[in-house]
Tab-separated table of C-alpha atoms in Angstrom:
chain	number	residue	atom	x	y	z
A	1	GLN	CA	13.569	-0.138	10.789
A	2	LYS	CA	13.188	0.027	6.987
A	3	GLU	CA	12.821	3.110	5.970
A	4	VAL	CA	11.138	4.528	1.977
A	5	GLU	CA	10.943	8.277	2.092
A	6	GLN	CA	9.139	10.457	-0.749
A	7	ASN	CA	8.021	14.061	0.020
A	8	SER	CA	5.067	14.670	0.885
A	9	GLY	CA	3.904	17.677	-1.415
A	10	PRO	CA	2.422	18.718	-2.608
A	11	LEU	CA	3.534	18.485	-5.823
A	12	SER	CA	2.158	20.865	-8.894
A	13	VAL	CA	2.757	21.436	-12.101
A	14	PRO	CA	0.604	22.935	-15.419
A	15	GLU	CA	-0.770	20.493	-17.699
A	16	GLY	CA	1.553	19.324	-20.619
A	17	ALA	CA	4.327	19.051	-17.944
A	18	ILE	CA	6.764	16.509	-16.829
A	19	ALA	CA	5.813	15.635	-13.011
A	20	SER	CA	8.583	14.145	-11.403
A	21	LEU	CA	8.443	12.086	-7.679
A	22	ASN	CA	11.147	10.740	-5.764
A	23	CYS	CA	12.062	8.100	-3.309
A	24	THR	CA	14.915	7.055	-1.507
A	25	TYR	CA	15.255	3.415	0.162
A	26	SER	CA	17.027	2.483	3.254
A	27	ASP	CA	17.443	-1.146	2.702
A	28	ARG	CA	20.294	-1.564	0.360
A	29	GLY	CA	19.065	-5.928	-0.135
A	30	SER	CA	15.819	-4.552	-1.904
A	31	GLN	CA	14.941	-5.729	-5.141
A	32	SER	CA	11.637	-4.818	-6.144
A	33	PHE	CA	10.449	-1.185	-6.585
A	34	PHE	CA	6.705	-0.689	-7.082
A	35	TRP	CA	4.705	2.678	-7.937
A	36	TYR	CA	1.085	3.093	-7.070
A	37	ARG	CA	-1.222	5.796	-7.822
A	38	GLN	CA	-4.052	6.840	-5.156
A	39	TYR	CA	-6.480	8.542	-6.362
A	40	SER	CA	-9.178	10.672	-3.246
A	41	GLY	CA	-11.391	8.153	-1.259
A	42	LYS	CA	-10.018	5.018	-3.776
A	43	SER	CA	-7.453	2.426	-2.800
A	44	PRO	CA	-3.947	2.228	-3.871
A	45	GLU	CA	-3.338	1.090	-8.134
A	46	LEU	CA	0.251	-0.461	-9.511
A	47	ILE	CA	1.387	2.100	-12.236
A	48	MET	CA	4.733	-0.047	-12.686
A	49	PHE	CA	7.742	-2.006	-10.926
A	50	ILE	CA	11.226	-1.902	-11.899
A	51	TYR	CA	14.082	-4.554	-10.752
A	52	SER	CA	16.832	-3.597	-12.822
A	53	ASN	CA	19.104	-0.631	-12.327
A	54	GLY	CA	17.911	1.782	-15.334
A	55	ASP	CA	15.148	3.377	-16.839
A	56	LYS	CA	11.869	1.637	-17.663
A	57	GLU	CA	9.361	3.170	-20.413
A	58	ASP	CA	5.194	2.213	-20.023
A	59	GLY	CA	3.333	4.897	-21.997
A	60	ARG	CA	3.869	7.927	-20.556
A	61	PHE	CA	5.375	6.689	-17.324
A	62	THR	CA	9.225	6.451	-16.972
A	63	ALA	CA	10.114	4.719	-13.449
A	64	GLN	CA	14.191	5.107	-12.464
A	65	LEU	CA	16.355	2.758	-10.625
A	66	ASN	CA	19.538	3.385	-9.099
A	67	LYS	CA	20.305	0.963	-6.691
A	68	ALA	CA	23.789	2.299	-5.401
A	69	SER	CA	22.083	5.293	-4.681
A	70	GLN	CA	18.823	3.396	-2.915
A	71	TYR	CA	16.799	6.005	-5.558
A	72	VAL	CA	13.430	5.245	-7.233
A	73	SER	CA	11.810	7.730	-9.809
A	74	LEU	CA	8.608	8.072	-11.491
A	75	LEU	CA	8.460	10.454	-14.139
A	76	ILE	CA	4.909	11.617	-16.014
A	77	ARG	CA	5.111	13.177	-19.073
A	78	ASP	CA	2.929	14.902	-20.743
A	79	SER	CA	0.901	14.932	-17.219
A	80	GLN	CA	-2.909	15.260	-17.733
A	81	PRO	CA	-5.275	16.402	-14.987
A	82	SER	CA	-6.901	12.934	-14.419
A	83	ASP	CA	-2.254	11.998	-13.162
A	84	SER	CA	-3.843	14.254	-9.829
A	85	ALA	CA	-3.824	11.613	-7.010
A	86	THR	CA	-0.976	10.646	-4.171
A	87	TYR	CA	1.886	8.201	-5.802
A	88	LEU	CA	2.990	5.583	-3.089
A	89	CYS	CA	6.468	3.999	-3.429
A	90	ALA	CA	6.839	0.866	-2.681
A	91	VAL	CA	10.168	-1.624	-1.915
A	92	ASN	CA	10.711	-4.882	-0.556
A	93	VAL	CA	12.566	-5.078	2.472
A	94	LYS	CA	14.157	-8.486	4.132
A	95	GLY	CA	15.266	-9.560	7.638
A	96	GLY	CA	11.961	-11.591	9.367
A	97	SER	CA	9.009	-11.869	6.996
A	98	GLU	CA	9.976	-10.147	3.151
A	99	LYS	CA	7.371	-8.124	2.359
A	100	LEU	CA	6.389	-4.302	1.055
A	101	VAL	CA	7.345	-1.074	2.954
A	102	PHE	CA	5.404	1.389	1.711
A	103	GLY	CA	6.103	5.451	1.612
A	104	LYS	CA	4.029	7.847	2.670
A	105	GLY	CA	2.798	9.670	-0.994
A	106	THR	CA	3.300	12.447	-2.812
A	107	LYS	CA	0.343	14.439	-4.031
A	108	LEU	CA	0.285	15.799	-7.519
A	109	THR	CA	-1.754	18.298	-8.842
A	110	VAL	CA	-1.408	18.376	-12.231
A	111	ASN	CA	-3.489	22.355	-13.091
A	112	PRO	CA	-5.581	22.463	-16.327
B	1	GLY	CA	-10.721	-12.046	-13.199
B	2	ALA	CA	-12.182	-11.281	-9.375
B	3	GLY	CA	-9.943	-8.822	-7.387
B	4	VAL	CA	-9.802	-8.403	-4.072
B	5	SER	CA	-12.659	-8.050	-2.587
B	6	GLN	CA	-13.750	-6.819	1.194
B	7	SER	CA	-16.800	-6.160	3.338
B	8	PRO	CA	-18.451	-4.424	4.525
B	9	SER	CA	-17.417	-1.730	2.574
B	10	ASN	CA	-18.256	0.825	5.454
B	11	LYS	CA	-18.718	0.053	8.662
B	12	VAL	CA	-19.908	2.689	12.010
B	13	THR	CA	-19.773	1.058	15.450
B	14	GLU	CA	-19.791	2.744	18.573
B	15	LYS	CA	-16.790	2.485	21.417
B	16	GLY	CA	-16.414	-0.236	23.106
B	17	LYS	CA	-17.690	-2.923	20.631
B	18	ASP	CA	-15.316	-5.085	18.894
B	19	VAL	CA	-15.628	-5.371	14.639
B	20	GLU	CA	-14.540	-8.241	12.392
B	21	LEU	CA	-13.745	-7.116	8.622
B	22	ARG	CA	-12.982	-9.751	6.044
B	23	CYS	CA	-10.755	-10.022	3.191
B	24	ASP	CA	-11.590	-12.334	0.101
B	25	PRO	CA	-7.866	-12.359	-1.910
B	26	ILE	CA	-7.221	-12.973	-5.848
B	27	SER	CA	-7.270	-16.754	-5.936
B	28	GLY	CA	-4.158	-18.410	-6.048
B	29	HIS	CA	-2.959	-15.782	-4.104
B	30	THR	CA	-0.605	-16.882	-1.669
B	31	ALA	CA	0.487	-13.778	0.352
B	32	LEU	CA	-2.114	-11.793	1.971
B	33	TYR	CA	-1.815	-8.204	3.901
B	34	TRP	CA	-3.504	-5.998	5.994
B	35	TYR	CA	-2.828	-2.159	6.420
B	36	ARG	CA	-4.234	0.734	7.801
B	37	GLN	CA	-5.036	4.122	6.265
B	38	SER	CA	-5.970	7.050	8.546
B	39	LEU	CA	-7.696	10.013	6.522
B	40	GLY	CA	-4.608	12.051	4.933
B	41	GLN	CA	-1.790	9.487	5.519
B	42	GLY	CA	0.192	6.809	4.185
B	43	LEU	CA	0.150	2.743	5.027
B	44	GLU	CA	0.816	1.482	7.834
B	45	PHE	CA	0.819	-2.241	7.997
B	46	LEU	CA	-0.672	-4.531	10.327
B	47	ILE	CA	-0.431	-7.766	10.028
B	48	TYR	CA	0.967	-10.257	6.574
B	49	PHE	CA	0.373	-13.873	5.691
B	50	GLN	CA	2.574	-15.775	3.561
B	51	GLY	CA	0.959	-19.418	2.674
B	52	ASN	CA	1.320	-21.504	5.723
B	53	SER	CA	4.235	-19.590	7.112
B	54	ALA	CA	3.386	-17.757	10.729
B	55	PRO	CA	2.071	-14.427	10.259
B	56	ASP	CA	4.038	-11.186	10.391
B	57	LYS	CA	1.997	-9.477	13.238
B	58	SER	CA	4.560	-7.106	13.745
B	59	GLY	CA	2.644	-3.731	12.487
B	60	LEU	CA	-0.533	-4.925	14.834
B	61	PRO	CA	-0.972	-1.690	17.399
B	62	SER	CA	-2.043	-3.487	20.195
B	63	ASP	CA	-3.491	-7.099	21.373
B	64	ARG	CA	-7.139	-5.182	20.540
B	65	PHE	CA	-5.709	-5.927	16.744
B	66	SER	CA	-6.074	-10.107	15.894
B	67	ALA	CA	-6.866	-11.522	12.229
B	68	GLU	CA	-6.921	-15.648	10.762
B	69	ARG	CA	-6.715	-16.367	7.541
B	70	THR	CA	-8.822	-19.642	7.117
B	71	GLY	CA	-7.660	-22.262	4.548
B	72	GLY	CA	-4.836	-19.913	3.268
B	73	SER	CA	-7.358	-18.114	1.443
B	74	VAL	CA	-10.017	-15.924	3.280
B	75	SER	CA	-9.133	-12.768	6.311
B	76	THR	CA	-10.866	-11.778	9.176
B	77	LEU	CA	-9.217	-8.973	10.324
B	78	THR	CA	-10.957	-8.456	14.039
B	79	ILE	CA	-10.821	-5.596	16.491
B	80	GLN	CA	-11.796	-5.700	19.756
B	81	ARG	CA	-13.423	-2.956	22.484
B	82	THR	CA	-12.916	-0.617	19.420
B	83	GLN	CA	-11.606	3.412	20.082
B	84	GLN	CA	-12.067	6.349	18.375
B	85	GLU	CA	-8.640	5.758	16.805
B	86	ASP	CA	-9.690	2.934	15.247
B	87	SER	CA	-11.100	5.126	12.795
B	88	ALA	CA	-10.108	4.591	9.686
B	89	VAL	CA	-9.797	2.926	6.509
B	90	TYR	CA	-8.500	-0.438	6.536
B	91	LEU	CA	-6.783	-2.468	3.195
B	92	CYS	CA	-6.517	-5.543	2.538
B	93	ALA	CA	-3.753	-6.774	-0.420
B	94	SER	CA	-3.073	-9.979	-2.241
B	95	SER	CA	0.067	-10.591	-4.276
B	96	ASP	CA	0.968	-14.015	-5.470
B	97	ARG	CA	4.992	-13.945	-3.375
B	98	GLY	CA	5.906	-12.093	-0.667
B	99	ARG	CA	8.070	-9.988	-2.825
B	100	GLU	CA	5.486	-9.363	-6.374
B	101	THR	CA	2.911	-6.995	-6.868
B	102	GLN	CA	0.450	-6.488	-4.241
B	103	TYR	CA	-3.244	-6.102	-5.625
B	104	PHE	CA	-5.467	-4.140	-3.522
B	105	GLY	CA	-8.980	-4.995	-2.399
B	106	PRO	CA	-11.741	-1.131	-2.094
B	107	GLY	CA	-10.914	-1.633	1.564
B	108	THR	CA	-13.704	-1.082	4.882
B	109	ARG	CA	-14.392	2.216	6.184
B	110	LEU	CA	-14.862	2.342	9.564
B	111	LEU	CA	-15.929	4.653	11.526
B	112	VAL	CA	-16.238	4.300	16.051
B	113	LEU	CA	-18.415	6.716	17.827
């Protein structure tokens, strides 16, 4: 069973702080890693994707990947109340059909 | 351009009835996925279509669930003899290839009374 694990939270940070969201995965062959944001009552929307070890920055968001440790994280700098949502980690897995497997998500609350 | 569309947006049905949910993927996307999300839960994978390959049905919870994709585009998820535990949001997503970014539709909220 290919697993993607996330802390369910809730994670609560004050406005302006850095929020750190973590994800581990079990399939060493995984090559593509995605972070989605899901507001309550809405469908998931893509925040970032990362394929290579290291950091990838996009505005206030930084994705970090460490394939040796099978670990991917998302940092949100200068957190805003509008960042309050559930963040889903997704990883591609092989074997049978190659598809994305989603973690259960971490709920983030940014307090004004 | 147009995103993934789903219909209906909401569906209320009685236990034992059959329902059909429709997904229209982004034009040109070869991969199409169905997920189910119960209240406060994560995404539960149901079925995956990739081009002309046989679909991956490994996530379908029972033989009451089936899906088809006609002409490599529109997909229909059918739930026969609905049960109350089928109540959930059913999300459809499409991508250019199996391992690439998935784009989600707005979902269909199904309530089985």
